mmCIF file of C-alpha atoms in Angstrom:
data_model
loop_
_atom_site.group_PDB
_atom_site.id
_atom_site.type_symbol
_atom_site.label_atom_id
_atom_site.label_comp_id
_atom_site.label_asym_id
_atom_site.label_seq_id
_atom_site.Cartn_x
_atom_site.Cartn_y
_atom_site.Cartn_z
ATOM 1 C CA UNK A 163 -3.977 -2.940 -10.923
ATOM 2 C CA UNK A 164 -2.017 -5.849 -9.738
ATOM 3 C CA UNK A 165 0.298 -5.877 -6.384
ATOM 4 C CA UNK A 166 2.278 -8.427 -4.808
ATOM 5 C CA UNK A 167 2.171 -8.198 -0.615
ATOM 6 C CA UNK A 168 5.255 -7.605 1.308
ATOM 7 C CA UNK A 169 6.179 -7.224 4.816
ATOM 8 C CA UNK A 170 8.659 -4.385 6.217
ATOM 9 C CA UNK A 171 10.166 -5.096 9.148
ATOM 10 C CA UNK A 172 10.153 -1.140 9.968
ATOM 11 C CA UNK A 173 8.252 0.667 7.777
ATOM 12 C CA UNK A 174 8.640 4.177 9.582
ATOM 13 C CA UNK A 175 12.433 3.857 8.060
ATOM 14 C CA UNK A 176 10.858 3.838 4.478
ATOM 15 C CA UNK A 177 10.002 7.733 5.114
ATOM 16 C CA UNK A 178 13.588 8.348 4.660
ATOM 17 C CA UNK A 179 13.739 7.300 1.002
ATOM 18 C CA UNK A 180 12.059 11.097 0.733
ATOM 19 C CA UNK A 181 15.330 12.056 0.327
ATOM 20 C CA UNK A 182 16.671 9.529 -2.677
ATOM 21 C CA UNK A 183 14.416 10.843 -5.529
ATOM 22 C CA UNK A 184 15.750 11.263 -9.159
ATOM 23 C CA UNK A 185 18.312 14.285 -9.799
ATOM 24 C CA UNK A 186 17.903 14.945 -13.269
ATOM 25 C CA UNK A 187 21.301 16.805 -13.558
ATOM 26 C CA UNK A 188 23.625 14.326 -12.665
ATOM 27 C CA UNK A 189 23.762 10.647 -13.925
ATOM 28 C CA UNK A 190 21.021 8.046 -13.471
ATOM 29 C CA UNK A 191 21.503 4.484 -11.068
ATOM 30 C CA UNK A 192 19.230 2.172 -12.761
ATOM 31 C CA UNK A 193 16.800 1.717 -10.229
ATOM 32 C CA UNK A 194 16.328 5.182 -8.598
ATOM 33 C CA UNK A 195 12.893 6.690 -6.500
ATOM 34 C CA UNK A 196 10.898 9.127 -8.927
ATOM 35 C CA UNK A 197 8.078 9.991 -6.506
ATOM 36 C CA UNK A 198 6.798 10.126 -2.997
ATOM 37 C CA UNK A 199 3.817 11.303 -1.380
ATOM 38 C CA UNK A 200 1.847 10.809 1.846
ATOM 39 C CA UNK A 201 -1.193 10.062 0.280
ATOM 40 C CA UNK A 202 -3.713 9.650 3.429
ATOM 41 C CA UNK A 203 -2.387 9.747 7.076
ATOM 42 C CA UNK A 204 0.227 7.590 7.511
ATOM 43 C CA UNK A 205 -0.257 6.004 3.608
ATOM 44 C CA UNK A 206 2.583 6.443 1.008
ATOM 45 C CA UNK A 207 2.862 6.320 -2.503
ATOM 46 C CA UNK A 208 6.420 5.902 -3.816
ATOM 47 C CA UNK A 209 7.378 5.385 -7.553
ATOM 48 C CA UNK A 210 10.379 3.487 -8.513
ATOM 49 C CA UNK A 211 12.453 4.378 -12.112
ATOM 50 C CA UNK A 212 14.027 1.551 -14.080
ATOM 51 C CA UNK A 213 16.388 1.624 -16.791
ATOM 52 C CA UNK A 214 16.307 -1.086 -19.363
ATOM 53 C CA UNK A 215 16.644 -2.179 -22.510
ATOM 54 C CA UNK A 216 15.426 -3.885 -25.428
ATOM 55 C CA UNK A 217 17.883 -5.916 -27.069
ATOM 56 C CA UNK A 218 17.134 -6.856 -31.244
ATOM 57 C CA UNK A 219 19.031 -8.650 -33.279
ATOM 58 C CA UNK A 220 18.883 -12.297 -35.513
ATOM 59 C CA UNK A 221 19.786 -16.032 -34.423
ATOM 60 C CA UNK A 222 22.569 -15.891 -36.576
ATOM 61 C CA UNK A 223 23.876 -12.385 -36.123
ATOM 62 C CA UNK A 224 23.476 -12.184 -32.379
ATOM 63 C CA UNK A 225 22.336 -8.419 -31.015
ATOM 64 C CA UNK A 226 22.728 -5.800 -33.281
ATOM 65 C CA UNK A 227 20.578 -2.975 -31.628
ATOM 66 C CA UNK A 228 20.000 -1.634 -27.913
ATOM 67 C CA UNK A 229 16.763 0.552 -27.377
ATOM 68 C CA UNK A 230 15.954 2.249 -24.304
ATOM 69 C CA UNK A 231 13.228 2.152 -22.365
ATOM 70 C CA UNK A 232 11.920 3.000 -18.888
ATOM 71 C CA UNK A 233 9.637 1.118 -16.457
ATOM 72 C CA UNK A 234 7.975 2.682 -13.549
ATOM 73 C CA UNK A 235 7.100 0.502 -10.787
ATOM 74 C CA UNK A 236 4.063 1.853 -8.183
ATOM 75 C CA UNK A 237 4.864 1.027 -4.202
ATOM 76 C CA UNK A 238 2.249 1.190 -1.488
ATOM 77 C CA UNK A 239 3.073 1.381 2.308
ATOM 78 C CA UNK A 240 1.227 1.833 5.577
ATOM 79 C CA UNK A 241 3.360 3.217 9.232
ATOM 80 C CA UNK A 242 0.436 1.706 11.306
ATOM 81 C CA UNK A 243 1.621 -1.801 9.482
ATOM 82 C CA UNK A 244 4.234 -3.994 8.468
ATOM 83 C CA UNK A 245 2.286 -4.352 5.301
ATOM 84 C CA UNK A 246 4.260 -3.226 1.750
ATOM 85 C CA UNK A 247 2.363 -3.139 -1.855
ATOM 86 C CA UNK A 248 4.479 -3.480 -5.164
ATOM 87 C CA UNK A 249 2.983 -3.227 -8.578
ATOM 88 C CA UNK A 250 3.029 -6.590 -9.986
ATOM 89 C CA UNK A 251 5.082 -6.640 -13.413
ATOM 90 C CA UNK A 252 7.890 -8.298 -13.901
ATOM 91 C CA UNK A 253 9.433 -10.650 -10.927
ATOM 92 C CA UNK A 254 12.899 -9.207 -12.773
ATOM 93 C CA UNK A 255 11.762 -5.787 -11.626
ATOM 94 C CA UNK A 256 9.908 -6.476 -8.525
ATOM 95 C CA UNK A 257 13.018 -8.010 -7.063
ATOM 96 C CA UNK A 258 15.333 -4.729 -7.807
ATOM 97 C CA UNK A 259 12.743 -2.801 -6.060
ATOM 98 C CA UNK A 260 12.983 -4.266 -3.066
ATOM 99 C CA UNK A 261 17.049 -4.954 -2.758
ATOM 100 C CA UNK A 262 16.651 -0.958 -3.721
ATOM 101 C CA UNK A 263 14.655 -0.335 -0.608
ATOM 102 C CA UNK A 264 16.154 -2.593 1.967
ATOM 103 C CA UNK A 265 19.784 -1.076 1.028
ATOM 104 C CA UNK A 266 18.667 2.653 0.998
ATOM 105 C CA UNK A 267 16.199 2.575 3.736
ATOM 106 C CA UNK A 268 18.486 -0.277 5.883
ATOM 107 C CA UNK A 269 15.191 -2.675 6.140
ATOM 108 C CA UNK A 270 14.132 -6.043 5.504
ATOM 109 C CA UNK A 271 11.538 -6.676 3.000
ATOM 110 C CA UNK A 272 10.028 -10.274 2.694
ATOM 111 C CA UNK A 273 7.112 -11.622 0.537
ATOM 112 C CA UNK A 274 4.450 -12.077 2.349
ATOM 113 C CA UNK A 275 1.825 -15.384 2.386
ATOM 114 C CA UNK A 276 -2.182 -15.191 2.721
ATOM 115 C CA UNK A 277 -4.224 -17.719 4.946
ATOM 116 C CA UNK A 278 -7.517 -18.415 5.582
ATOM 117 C CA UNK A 279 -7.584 -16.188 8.541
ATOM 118 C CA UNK A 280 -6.613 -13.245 6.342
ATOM 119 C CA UNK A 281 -9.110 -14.436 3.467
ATOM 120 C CA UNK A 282 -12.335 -14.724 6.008
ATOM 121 C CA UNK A 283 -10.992 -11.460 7.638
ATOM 122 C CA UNK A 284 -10.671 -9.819 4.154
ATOM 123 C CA UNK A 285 -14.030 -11.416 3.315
ATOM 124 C CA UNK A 286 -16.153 -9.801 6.390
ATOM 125 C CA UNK A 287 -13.905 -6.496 5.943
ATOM 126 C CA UNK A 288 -14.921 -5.523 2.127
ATOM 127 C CA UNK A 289 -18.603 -6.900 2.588
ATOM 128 C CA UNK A 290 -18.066 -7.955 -1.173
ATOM 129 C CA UNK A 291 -20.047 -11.259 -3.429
ATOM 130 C CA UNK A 292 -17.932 -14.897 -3.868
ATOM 131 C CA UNK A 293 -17.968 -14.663 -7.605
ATOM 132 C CA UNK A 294 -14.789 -17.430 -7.687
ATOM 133 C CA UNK A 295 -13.444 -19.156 -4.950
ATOM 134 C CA UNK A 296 -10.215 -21.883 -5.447
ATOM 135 C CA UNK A 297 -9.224 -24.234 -2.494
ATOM 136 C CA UNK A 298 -7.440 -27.285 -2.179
ATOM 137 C CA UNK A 299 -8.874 -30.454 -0.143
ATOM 138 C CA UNK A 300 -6.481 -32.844 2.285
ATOM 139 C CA UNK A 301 -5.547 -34.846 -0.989
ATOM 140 C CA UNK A 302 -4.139 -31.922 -2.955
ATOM 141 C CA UNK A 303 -7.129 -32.097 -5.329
ATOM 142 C CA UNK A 304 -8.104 -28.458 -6.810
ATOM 143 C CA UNK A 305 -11.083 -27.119 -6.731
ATOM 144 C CA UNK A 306 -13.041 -24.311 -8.285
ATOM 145 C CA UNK A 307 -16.360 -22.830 -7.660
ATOM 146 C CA UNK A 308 -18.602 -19.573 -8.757
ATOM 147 C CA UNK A 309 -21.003 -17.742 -7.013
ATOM 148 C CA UNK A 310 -20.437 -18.680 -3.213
ATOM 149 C CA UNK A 311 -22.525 -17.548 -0.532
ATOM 150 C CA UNK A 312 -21.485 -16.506 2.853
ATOM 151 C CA UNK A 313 -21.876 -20.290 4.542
ATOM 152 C CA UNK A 314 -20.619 -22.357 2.030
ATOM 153 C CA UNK A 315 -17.521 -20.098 2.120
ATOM 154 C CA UNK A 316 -17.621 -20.433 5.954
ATOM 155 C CA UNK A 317 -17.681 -23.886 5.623
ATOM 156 C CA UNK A 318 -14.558 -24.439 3.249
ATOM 157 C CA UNK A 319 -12.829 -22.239 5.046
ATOM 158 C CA UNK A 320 -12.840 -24.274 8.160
ATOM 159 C CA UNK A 321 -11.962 -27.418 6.255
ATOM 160 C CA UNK A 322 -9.522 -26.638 3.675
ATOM 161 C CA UNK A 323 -6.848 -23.984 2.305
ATOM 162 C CA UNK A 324 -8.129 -21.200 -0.083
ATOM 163 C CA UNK A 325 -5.770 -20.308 -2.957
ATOM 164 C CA UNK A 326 -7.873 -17.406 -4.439
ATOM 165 C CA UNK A 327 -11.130 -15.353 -3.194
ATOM 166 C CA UNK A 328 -12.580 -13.121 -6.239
ATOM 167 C CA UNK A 329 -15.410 -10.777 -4.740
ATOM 168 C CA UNK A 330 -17.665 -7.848 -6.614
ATOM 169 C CA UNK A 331 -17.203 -4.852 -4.629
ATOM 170 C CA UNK A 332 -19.084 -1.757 -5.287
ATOM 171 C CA UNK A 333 -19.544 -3.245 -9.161
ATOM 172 C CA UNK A 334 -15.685 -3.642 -9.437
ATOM 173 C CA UNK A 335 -13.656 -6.970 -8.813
ATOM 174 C CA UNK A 336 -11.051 -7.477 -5.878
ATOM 175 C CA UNK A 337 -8.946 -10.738 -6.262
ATOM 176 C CA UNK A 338 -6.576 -12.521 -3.254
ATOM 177 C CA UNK A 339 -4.429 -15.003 -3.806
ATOM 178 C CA UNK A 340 -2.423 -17.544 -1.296
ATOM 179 C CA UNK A 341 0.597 -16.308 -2.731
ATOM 180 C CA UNK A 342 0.105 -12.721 -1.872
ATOM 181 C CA UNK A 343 -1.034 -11.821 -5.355
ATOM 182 C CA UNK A 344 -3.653 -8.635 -4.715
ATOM 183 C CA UNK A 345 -5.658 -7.398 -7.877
ATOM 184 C CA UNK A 346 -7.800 -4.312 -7.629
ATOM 185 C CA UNK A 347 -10.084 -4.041 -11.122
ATOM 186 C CA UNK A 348 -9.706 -0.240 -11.003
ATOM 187 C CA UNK A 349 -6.525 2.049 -11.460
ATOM 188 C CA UNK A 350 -8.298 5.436 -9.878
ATOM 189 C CA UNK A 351 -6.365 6.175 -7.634
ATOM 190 C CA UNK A 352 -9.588 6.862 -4.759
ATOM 191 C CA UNK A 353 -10.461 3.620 -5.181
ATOM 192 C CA UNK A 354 -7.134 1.862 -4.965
ATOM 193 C CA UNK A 355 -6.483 4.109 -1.975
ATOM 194 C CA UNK A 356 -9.605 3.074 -0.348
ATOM 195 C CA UNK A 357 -9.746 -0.663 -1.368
ATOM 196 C CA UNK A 358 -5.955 -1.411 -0.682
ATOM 197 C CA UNK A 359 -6.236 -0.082 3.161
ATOM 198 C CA UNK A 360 -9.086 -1.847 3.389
ATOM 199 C CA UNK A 361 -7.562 -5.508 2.588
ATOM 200 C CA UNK A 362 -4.020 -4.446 4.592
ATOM 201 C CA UNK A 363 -6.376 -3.839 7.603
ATOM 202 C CA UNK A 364 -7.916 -6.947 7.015
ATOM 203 C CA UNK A 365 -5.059 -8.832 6.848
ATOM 204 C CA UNK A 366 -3.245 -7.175 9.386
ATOM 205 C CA UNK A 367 -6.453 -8.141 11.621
ATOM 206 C CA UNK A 368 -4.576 -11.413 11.784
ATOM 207 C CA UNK A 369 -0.769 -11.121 12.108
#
């Protein structure tokens, strides 16, 4: 599962969007909470709802047909952090998740940058293998290697800026990205649980 990382200014205020999930018998906003749950101590699991709609119709013609549809976006926060997951699907979607928070929990929710501090932390954290590793060098040049070991990655780290860290962990993949991109190669929920506090500790290591 994909997430893109966030930062809260007050997460405990998110525990009051308990309140705001879906009433079934009276009409529908378009972006609406359809689940909470304290998952671990002090880790929540919130589901946002989205109406939409497919639009068909011909070049010529213009739309001639509306279908419904609905997309659930999965949310991730921590109280002992600033730290805020959202499922990574469309930026369309992402977006009316988070004006939804910030106006119904009165918070401000910004997207939130990796550096190399948070990649070595993240690194040393998950005790994982380098299977890809992209940095950039003081000319802007790209660069892309496999199969890093634990000095080599030491080394770049000091000299240059990481875009991505892809490690094996416990025979699954866990991908970082400079951008804030997270990517956990599992959807059971145990292991997202357990991998996702382990990189938001990691990172938070370093705020």
């Amino acid at each position: 599962m994909n997430f893109t990382l966030y930062e809260v200014d007050n997460p405990k205020r998110l525990k009051k969007l308990s309140v705001n999930k879906v009433n079934f018998f009276k009409k529908h906003e378009d972006v609406e909470l359809f689940h909470f749950n304290e998952i671990e101590k002090e880790m929540f699991h919130i589901v946002y709802h989205i109406k939409d709609e497919y639009q068909l119709g011909t070049k010529r013609v213009g739309n001639q047909m509306n279908l419904p549809f609905t997309q659930f976006i999965n949310c991730f926060f921590f109280l002992e952090s600033n730290s805020f997951l959202v499922e990574e699907v469309l930026e369309e979607y992402q977006k009316d998740v988070t004006l939804q928070i910030q106006k119904k929990a009165n918070v401000t929710i910004q997207r939130k940058a990796i550096n190399n501090d948070h990649f070595l932390s993240v690194y040393t954290s998950l005790s994982g293998f380098i299977k890809k590793l992209e940095y950039v060098d003081e000319e802007e040049s790209d660069f892309y290697l496999d199969s890093v070991d634990e000095d080599k990655f030491q080394e770049i780290v000091n000299e240059y800026k990481v875009d991505r860290l892809t490690m094996s962990v416990d025979e699954q993949f866990v991908s970082i990205y400079s951008n804030g991109r997270i990517s956990v190669d599992n959807s059971d929920e145990n292991y997202l649980i357990k991998f996702t506090r382990k990189i938001i500790n990691a990172i938070n290591d370093f705020n």
